PDB file of N, CA and C in Angstrom:
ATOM      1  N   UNK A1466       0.846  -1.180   0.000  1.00  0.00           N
ATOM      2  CA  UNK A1466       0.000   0.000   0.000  1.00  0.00           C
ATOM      3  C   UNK A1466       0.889   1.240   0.000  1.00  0.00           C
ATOM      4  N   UNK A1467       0.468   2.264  -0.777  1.00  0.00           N
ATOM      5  CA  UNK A1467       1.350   3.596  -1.180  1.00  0.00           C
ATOM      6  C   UNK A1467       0.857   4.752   0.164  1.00  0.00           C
ATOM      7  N   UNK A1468      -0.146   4.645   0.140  1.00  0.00           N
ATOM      8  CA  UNK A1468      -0.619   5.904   0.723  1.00  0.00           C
ATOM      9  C   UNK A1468      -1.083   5.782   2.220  1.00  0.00           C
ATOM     10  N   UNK A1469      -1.223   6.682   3.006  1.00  0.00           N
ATOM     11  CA  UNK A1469      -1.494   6.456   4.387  1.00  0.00           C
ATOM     12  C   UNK A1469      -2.890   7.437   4.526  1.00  0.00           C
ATOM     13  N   UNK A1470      -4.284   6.475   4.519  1.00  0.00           N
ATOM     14  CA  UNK A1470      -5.178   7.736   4.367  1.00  0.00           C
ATOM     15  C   UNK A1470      -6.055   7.632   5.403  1.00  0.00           C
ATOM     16  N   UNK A1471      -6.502   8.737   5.958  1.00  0.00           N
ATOM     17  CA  UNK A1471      -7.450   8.779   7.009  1.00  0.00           C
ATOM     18  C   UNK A1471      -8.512   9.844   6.601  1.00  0.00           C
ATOM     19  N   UNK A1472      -9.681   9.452   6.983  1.00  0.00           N
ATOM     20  CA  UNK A1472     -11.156  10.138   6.255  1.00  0.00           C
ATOM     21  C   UNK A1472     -12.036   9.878   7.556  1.00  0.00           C
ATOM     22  N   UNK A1473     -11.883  11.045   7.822  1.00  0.00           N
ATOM     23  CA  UNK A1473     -12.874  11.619   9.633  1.00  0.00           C
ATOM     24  C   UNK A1473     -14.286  12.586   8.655  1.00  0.00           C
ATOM     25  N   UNK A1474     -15.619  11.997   9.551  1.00  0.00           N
ATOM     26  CA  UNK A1474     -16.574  13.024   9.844  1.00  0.00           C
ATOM     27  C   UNK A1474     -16.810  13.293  11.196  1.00  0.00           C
ATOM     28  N   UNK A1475     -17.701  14.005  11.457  1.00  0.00           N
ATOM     29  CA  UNK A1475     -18.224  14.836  12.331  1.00  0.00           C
ATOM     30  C   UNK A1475     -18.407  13.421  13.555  1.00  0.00           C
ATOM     31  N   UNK A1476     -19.322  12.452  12.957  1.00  0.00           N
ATOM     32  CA  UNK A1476     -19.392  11.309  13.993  1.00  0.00           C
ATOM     33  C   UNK A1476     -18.295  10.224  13.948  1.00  0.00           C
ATOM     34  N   UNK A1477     -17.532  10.392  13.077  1.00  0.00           N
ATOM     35  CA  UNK A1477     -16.655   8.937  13.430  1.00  0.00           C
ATOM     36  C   UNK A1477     -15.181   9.198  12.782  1.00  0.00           C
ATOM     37  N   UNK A1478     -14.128   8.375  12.531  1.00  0.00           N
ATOM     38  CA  UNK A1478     -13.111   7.812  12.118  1.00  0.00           C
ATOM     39  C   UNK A1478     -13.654   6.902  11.102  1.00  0.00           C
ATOM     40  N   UNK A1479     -13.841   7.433   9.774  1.00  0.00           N
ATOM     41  CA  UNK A1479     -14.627   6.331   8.867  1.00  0.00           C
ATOM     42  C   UNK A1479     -13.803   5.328   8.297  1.00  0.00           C
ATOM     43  N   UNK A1480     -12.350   5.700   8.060  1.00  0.00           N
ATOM     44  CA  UNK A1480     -11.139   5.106   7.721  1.00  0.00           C
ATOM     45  C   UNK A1480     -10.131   5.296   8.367  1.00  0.00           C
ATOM     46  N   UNK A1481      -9.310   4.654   8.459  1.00  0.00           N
ATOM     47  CA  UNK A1481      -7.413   5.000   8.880  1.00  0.00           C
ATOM     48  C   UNK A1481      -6.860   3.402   8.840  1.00  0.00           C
ATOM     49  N   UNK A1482      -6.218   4.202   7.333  1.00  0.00           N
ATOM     50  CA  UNK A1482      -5.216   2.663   6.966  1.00  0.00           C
ATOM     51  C   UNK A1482      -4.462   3.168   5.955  1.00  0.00           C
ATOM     52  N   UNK A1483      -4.282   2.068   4.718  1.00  0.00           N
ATOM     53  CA  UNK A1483      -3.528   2.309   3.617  1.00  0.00           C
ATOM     54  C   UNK A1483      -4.318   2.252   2.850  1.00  0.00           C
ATOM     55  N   UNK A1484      -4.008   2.755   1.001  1.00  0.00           N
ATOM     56  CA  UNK A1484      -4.559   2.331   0.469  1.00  0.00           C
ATOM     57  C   UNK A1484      -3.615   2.955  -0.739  1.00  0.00           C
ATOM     58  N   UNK A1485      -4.131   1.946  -1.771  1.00  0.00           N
ATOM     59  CA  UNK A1485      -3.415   2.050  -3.364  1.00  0.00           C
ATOM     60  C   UNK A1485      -3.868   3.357  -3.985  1.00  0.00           C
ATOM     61  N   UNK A1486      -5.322   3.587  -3.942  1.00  0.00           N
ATOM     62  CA  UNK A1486      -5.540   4.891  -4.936  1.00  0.00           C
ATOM     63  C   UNK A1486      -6.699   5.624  -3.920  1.00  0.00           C
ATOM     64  N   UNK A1487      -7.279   6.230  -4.217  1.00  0.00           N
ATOM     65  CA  UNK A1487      -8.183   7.162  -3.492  1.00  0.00           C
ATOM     66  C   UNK A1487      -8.792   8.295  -4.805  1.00  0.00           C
ATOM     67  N   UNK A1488     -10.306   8.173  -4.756  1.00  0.00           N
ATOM     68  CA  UNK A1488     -10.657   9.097  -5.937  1.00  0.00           C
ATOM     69  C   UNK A1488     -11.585   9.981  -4.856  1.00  0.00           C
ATOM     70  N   UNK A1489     -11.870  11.243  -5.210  1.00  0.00           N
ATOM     71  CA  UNK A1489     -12.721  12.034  -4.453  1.00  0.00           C
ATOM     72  C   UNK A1489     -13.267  13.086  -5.669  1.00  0.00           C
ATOM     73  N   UNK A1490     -14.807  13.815  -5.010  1.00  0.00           N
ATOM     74  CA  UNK A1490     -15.272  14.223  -6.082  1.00  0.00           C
ATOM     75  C   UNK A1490     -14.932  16.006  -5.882  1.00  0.00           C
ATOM     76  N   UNK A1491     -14.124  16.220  -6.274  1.00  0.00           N
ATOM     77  CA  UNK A1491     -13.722  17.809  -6.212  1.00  0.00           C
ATOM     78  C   UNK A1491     -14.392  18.649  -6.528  1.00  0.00           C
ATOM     79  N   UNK A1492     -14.390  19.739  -6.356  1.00  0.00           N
ATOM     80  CA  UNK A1492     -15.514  20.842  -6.842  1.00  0.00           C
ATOM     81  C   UNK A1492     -15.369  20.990  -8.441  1.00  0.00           C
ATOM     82  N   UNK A1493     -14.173  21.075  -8.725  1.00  0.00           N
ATOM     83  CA  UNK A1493     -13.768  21.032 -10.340  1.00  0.00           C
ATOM     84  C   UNK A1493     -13.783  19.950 -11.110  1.00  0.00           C
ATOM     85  N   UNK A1494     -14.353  18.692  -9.919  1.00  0.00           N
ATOM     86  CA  UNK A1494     -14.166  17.577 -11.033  1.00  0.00           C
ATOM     87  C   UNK A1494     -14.290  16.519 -10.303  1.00  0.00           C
ATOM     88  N   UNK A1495     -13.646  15.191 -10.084  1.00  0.00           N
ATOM     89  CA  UNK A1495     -13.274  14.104  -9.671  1.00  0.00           C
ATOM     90  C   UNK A1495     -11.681  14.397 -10.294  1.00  0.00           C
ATOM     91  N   UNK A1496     -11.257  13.412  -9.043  1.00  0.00           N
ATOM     92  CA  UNK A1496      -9.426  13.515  -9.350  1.00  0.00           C
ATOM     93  C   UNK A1496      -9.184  12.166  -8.740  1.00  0.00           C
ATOM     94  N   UNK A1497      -8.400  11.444  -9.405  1.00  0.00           N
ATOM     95  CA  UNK A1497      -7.471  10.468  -8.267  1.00  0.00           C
ATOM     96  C   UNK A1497      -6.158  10.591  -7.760  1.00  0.00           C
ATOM     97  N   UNK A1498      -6.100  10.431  -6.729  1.00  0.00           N
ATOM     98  CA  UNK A1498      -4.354  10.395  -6.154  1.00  0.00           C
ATOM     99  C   UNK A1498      -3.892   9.229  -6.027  1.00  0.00           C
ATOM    100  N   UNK A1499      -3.031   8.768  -6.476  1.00  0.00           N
ATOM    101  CA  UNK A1499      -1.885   7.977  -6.628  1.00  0.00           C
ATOM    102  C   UNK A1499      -0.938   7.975  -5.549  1.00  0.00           C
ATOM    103  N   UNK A1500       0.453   7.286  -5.346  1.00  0.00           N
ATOM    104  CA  UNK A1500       1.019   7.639  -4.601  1.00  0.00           C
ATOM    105  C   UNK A1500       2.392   8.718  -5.201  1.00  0.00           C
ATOM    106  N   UNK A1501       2.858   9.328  -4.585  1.00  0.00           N
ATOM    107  CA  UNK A1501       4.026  10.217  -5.199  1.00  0.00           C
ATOM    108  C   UNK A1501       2.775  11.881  -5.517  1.00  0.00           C
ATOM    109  N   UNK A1502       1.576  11.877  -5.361  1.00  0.00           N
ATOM    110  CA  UNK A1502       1.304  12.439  -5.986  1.00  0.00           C
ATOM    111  C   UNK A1502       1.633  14.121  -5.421  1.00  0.00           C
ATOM    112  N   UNK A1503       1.345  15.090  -6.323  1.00  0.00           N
ATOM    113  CA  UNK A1503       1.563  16.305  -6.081  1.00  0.00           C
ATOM    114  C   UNK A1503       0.987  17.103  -4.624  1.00  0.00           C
ATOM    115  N   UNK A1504       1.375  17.486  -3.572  1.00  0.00           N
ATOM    116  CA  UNK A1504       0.990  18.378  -2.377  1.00  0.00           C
ATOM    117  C   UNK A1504      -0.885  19.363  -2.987  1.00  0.00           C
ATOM    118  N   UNK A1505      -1.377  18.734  -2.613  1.00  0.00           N
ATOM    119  CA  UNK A1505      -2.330  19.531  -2.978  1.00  0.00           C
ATOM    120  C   UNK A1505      -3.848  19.736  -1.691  1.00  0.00           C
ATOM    121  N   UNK A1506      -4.483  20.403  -1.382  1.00  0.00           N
ATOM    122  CA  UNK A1506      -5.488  20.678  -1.414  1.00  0.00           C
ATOM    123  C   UNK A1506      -6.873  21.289  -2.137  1.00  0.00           C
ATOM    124  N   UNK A1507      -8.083  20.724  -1.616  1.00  0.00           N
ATOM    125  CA  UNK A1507      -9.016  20.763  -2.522  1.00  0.00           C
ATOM    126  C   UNK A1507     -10.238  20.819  -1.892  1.00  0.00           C
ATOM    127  N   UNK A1508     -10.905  21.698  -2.273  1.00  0.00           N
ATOM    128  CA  UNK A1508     -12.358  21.229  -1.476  1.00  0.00           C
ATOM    129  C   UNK A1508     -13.654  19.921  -1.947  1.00  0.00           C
ATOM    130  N   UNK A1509     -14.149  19.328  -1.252  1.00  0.00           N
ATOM    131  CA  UNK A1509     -14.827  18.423  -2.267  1.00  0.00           C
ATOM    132  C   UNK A1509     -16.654  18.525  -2.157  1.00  0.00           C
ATOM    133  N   UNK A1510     -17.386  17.877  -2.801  1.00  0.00           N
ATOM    134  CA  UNK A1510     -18.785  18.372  -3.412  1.00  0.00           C
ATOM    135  C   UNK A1510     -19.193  17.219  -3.053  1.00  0.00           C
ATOM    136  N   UNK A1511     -20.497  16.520  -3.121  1.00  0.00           N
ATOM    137  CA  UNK A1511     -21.686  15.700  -3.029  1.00  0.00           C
ATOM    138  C   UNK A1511     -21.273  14.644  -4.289  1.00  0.00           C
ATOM    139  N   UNK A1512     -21.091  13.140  -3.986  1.00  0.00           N
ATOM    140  CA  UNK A1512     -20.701  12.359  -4.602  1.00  0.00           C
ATOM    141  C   UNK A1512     -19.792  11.241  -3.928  1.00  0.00           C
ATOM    142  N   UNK A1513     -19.387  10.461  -4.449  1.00  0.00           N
ATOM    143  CA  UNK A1513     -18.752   8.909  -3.764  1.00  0.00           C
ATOM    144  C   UNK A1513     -17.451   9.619  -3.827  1.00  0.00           C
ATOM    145  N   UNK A1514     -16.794   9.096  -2.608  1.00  0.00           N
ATOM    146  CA  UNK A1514     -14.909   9.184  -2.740  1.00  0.00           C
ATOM    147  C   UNK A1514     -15.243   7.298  -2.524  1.00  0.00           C
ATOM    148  N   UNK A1515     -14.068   7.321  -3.291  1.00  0.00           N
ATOM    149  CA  UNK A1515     -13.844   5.939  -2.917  1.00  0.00           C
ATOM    150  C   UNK A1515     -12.412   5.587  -3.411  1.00  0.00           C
ATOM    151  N   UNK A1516     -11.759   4.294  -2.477  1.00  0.00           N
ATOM    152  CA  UNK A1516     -10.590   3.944  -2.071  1.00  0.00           C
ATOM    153  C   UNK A1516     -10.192   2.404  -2.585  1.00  0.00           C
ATOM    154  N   UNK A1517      -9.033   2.019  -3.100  1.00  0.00           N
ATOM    155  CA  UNK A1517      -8.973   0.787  -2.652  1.00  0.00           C
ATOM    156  C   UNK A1517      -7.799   0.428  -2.173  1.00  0.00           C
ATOM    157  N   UNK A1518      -8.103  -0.887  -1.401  1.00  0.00           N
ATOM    158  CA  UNK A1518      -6.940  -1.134   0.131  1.00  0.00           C
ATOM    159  C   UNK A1518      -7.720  -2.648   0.259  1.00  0.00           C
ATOM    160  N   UNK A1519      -6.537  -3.443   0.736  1.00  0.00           N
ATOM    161  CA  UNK A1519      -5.750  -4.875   0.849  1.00  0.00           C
ATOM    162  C   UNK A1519      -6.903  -5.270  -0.990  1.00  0.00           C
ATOM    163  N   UNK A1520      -6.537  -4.894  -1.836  1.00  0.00           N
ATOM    164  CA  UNK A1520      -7.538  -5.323  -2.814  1.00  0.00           C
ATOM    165  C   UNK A1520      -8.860  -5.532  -3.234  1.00  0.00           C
ATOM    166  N   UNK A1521      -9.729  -4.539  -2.180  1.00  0.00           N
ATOM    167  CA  UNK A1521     -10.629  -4.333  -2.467  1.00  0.00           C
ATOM    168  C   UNK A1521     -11.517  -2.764  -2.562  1.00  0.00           C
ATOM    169  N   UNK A1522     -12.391  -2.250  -3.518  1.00  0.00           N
ATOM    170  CA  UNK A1522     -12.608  -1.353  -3.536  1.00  0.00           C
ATOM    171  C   UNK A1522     -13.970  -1.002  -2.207  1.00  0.00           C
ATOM    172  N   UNK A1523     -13.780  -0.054  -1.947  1.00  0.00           N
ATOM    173  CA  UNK A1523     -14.695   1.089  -1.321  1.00  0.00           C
ATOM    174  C   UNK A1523     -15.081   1.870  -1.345  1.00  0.00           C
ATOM    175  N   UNK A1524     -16.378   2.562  -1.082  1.00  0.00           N
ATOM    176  CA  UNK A1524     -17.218   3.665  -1.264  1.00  0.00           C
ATOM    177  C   UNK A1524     -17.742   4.034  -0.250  1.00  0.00           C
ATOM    178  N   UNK A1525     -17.914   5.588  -0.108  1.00  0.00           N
ATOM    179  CA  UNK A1525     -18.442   6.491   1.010  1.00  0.00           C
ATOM    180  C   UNK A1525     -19.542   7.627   0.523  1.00  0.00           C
ATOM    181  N   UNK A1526     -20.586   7.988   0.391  1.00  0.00           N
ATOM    182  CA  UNK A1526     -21.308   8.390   0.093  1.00  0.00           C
ATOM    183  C   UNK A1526     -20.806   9.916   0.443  1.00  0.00           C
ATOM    184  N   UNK A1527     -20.446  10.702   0.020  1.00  0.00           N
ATOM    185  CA  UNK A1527     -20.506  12.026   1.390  1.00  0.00           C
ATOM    186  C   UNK A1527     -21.138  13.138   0.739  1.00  0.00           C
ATOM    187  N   UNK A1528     -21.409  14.309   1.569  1.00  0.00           N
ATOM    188  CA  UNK A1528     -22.294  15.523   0.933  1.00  0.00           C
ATOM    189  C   UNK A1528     -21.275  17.126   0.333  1.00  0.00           C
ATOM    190  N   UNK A1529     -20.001  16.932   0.697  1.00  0.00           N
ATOM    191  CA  UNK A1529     -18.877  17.699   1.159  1.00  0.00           C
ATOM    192  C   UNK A1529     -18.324  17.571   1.794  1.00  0.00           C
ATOM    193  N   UNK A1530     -17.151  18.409   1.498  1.00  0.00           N
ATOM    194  CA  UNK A1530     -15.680  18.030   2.480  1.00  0.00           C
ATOM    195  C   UNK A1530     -14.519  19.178   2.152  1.00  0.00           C
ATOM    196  N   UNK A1531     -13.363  18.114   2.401  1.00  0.00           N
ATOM    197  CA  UNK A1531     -12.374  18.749   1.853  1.00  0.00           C
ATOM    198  C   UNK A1531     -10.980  17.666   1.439  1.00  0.00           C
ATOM    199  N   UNK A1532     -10.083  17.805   1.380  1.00  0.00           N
ATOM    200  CA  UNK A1532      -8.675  16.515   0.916  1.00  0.00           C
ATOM    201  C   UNK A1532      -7.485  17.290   0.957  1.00  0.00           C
ATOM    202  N   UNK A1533      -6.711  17.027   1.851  1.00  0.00           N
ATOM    203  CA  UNK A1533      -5.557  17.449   1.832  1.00  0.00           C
ATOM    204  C   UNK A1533      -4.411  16.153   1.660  1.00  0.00           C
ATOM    205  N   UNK A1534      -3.455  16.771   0.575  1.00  0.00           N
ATOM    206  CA  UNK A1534      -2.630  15.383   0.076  1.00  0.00           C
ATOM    207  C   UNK A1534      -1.468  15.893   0.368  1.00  0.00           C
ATOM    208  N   UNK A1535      -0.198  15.353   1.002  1.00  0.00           N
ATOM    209  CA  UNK A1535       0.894  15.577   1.522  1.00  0.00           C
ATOM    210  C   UNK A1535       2.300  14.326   1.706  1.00  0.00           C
ATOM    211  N   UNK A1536       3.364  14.411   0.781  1.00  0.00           N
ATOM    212  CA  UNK A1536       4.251  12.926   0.844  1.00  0.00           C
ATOM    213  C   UNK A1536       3.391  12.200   1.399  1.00  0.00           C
ATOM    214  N   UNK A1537       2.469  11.577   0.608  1.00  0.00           N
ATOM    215  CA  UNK A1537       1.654  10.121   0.117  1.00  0.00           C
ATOM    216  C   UNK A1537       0.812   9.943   1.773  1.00  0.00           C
ATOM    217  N   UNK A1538       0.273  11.087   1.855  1.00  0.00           N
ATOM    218  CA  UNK A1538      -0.381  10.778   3.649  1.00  0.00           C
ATOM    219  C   UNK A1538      -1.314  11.762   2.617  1.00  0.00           C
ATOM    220  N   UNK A1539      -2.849  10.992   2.947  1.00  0.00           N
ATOM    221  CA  UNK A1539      -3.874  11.939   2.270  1.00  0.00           C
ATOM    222  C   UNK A1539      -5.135  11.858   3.774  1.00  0.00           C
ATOM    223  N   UNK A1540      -5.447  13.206   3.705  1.00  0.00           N
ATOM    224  CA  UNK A1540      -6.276  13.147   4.661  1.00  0.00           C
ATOM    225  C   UNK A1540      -7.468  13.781   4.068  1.00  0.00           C
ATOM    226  N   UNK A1541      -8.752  13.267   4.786  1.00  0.00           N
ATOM    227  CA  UNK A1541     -10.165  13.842   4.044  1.00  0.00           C
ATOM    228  C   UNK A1541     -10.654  14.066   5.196  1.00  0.00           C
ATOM    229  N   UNK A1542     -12.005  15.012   5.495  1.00  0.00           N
ATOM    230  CA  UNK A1542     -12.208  15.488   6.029  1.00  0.00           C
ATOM    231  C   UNK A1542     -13.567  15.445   5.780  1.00  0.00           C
ATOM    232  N   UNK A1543     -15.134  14.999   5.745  1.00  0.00           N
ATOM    233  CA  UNK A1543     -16.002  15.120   4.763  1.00  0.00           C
ATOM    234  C   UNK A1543     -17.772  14.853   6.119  1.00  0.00           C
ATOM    235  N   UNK A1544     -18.841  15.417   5.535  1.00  0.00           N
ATOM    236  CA  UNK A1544     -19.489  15.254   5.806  1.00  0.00           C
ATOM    237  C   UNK A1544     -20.336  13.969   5.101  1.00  0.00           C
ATOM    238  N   UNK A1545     -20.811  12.700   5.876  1.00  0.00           N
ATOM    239  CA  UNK A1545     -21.502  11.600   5.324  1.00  0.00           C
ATOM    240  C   UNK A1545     -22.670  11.839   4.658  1.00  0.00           C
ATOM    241  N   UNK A1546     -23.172  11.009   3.510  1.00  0.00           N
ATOM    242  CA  UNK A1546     -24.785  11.491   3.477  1.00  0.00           C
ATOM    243  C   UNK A1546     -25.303   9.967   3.759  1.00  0.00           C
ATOM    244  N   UNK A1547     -24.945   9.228   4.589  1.00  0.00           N
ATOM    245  CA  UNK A1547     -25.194   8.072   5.332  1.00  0.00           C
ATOM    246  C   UNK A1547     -24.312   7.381   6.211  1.00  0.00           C
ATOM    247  N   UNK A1548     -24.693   6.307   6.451  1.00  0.00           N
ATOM    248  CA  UNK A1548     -23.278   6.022   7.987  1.00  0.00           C
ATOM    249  C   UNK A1548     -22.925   4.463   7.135  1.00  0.00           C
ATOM    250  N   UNK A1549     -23.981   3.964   6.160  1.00  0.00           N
ATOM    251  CA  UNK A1549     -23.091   3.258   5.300  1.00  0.00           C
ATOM    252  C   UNK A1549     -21.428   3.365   4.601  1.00  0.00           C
ATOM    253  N   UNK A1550     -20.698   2.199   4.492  1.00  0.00           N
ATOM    254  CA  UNK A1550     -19.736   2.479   4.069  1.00  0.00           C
ATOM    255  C   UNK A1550     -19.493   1.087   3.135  1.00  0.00           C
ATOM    256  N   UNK A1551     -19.479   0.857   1.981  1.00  0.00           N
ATOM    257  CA  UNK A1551     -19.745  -0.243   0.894  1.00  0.00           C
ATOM    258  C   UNK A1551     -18.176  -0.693   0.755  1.00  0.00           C
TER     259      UNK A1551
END
């Protein structure tokens, strides 16, 4: 696993682990991060982020947020629009 990502809302610790890729839905778009990828922040919009880690994919429903990406440690920050996590 490349990346070290942790994705907190308001009620929980929804993630904290590794994972290979991480897509989130940005205000400008959808983006994926990779590992190595560029220092960035971003705010994010209503739509799935989703991750995959030990080989399997995942999805989080959320309403907004935000993503801060930093030497391969990505952190999200996001409001749920359910407490499901697929």
């Amino acid at each position: 696993m490349s990346l070290k990502l942790k994705i907190v809302s308001p009620e929980k610790i929804e993630f904290d682990g590794y994972a290979d890729s991480v897509t989130v839905p940005g205000t400008l778009g959808a983006f994926e991060i990779l590992e190595n990828h560029a220092p960035i922040l971003s705010s994010l919009e209503m739509g799935l982020l989703t991750y995959k880690s030990n080989g399997e994919n995942h999805q989080l429903a959320i309403l907004g947020g935000f993503v801060e990406v930093q030497k391969n440690e990505v952190n999200v920050c996001v409001e749920c629009n359910s407490d499901t996590q697929q």
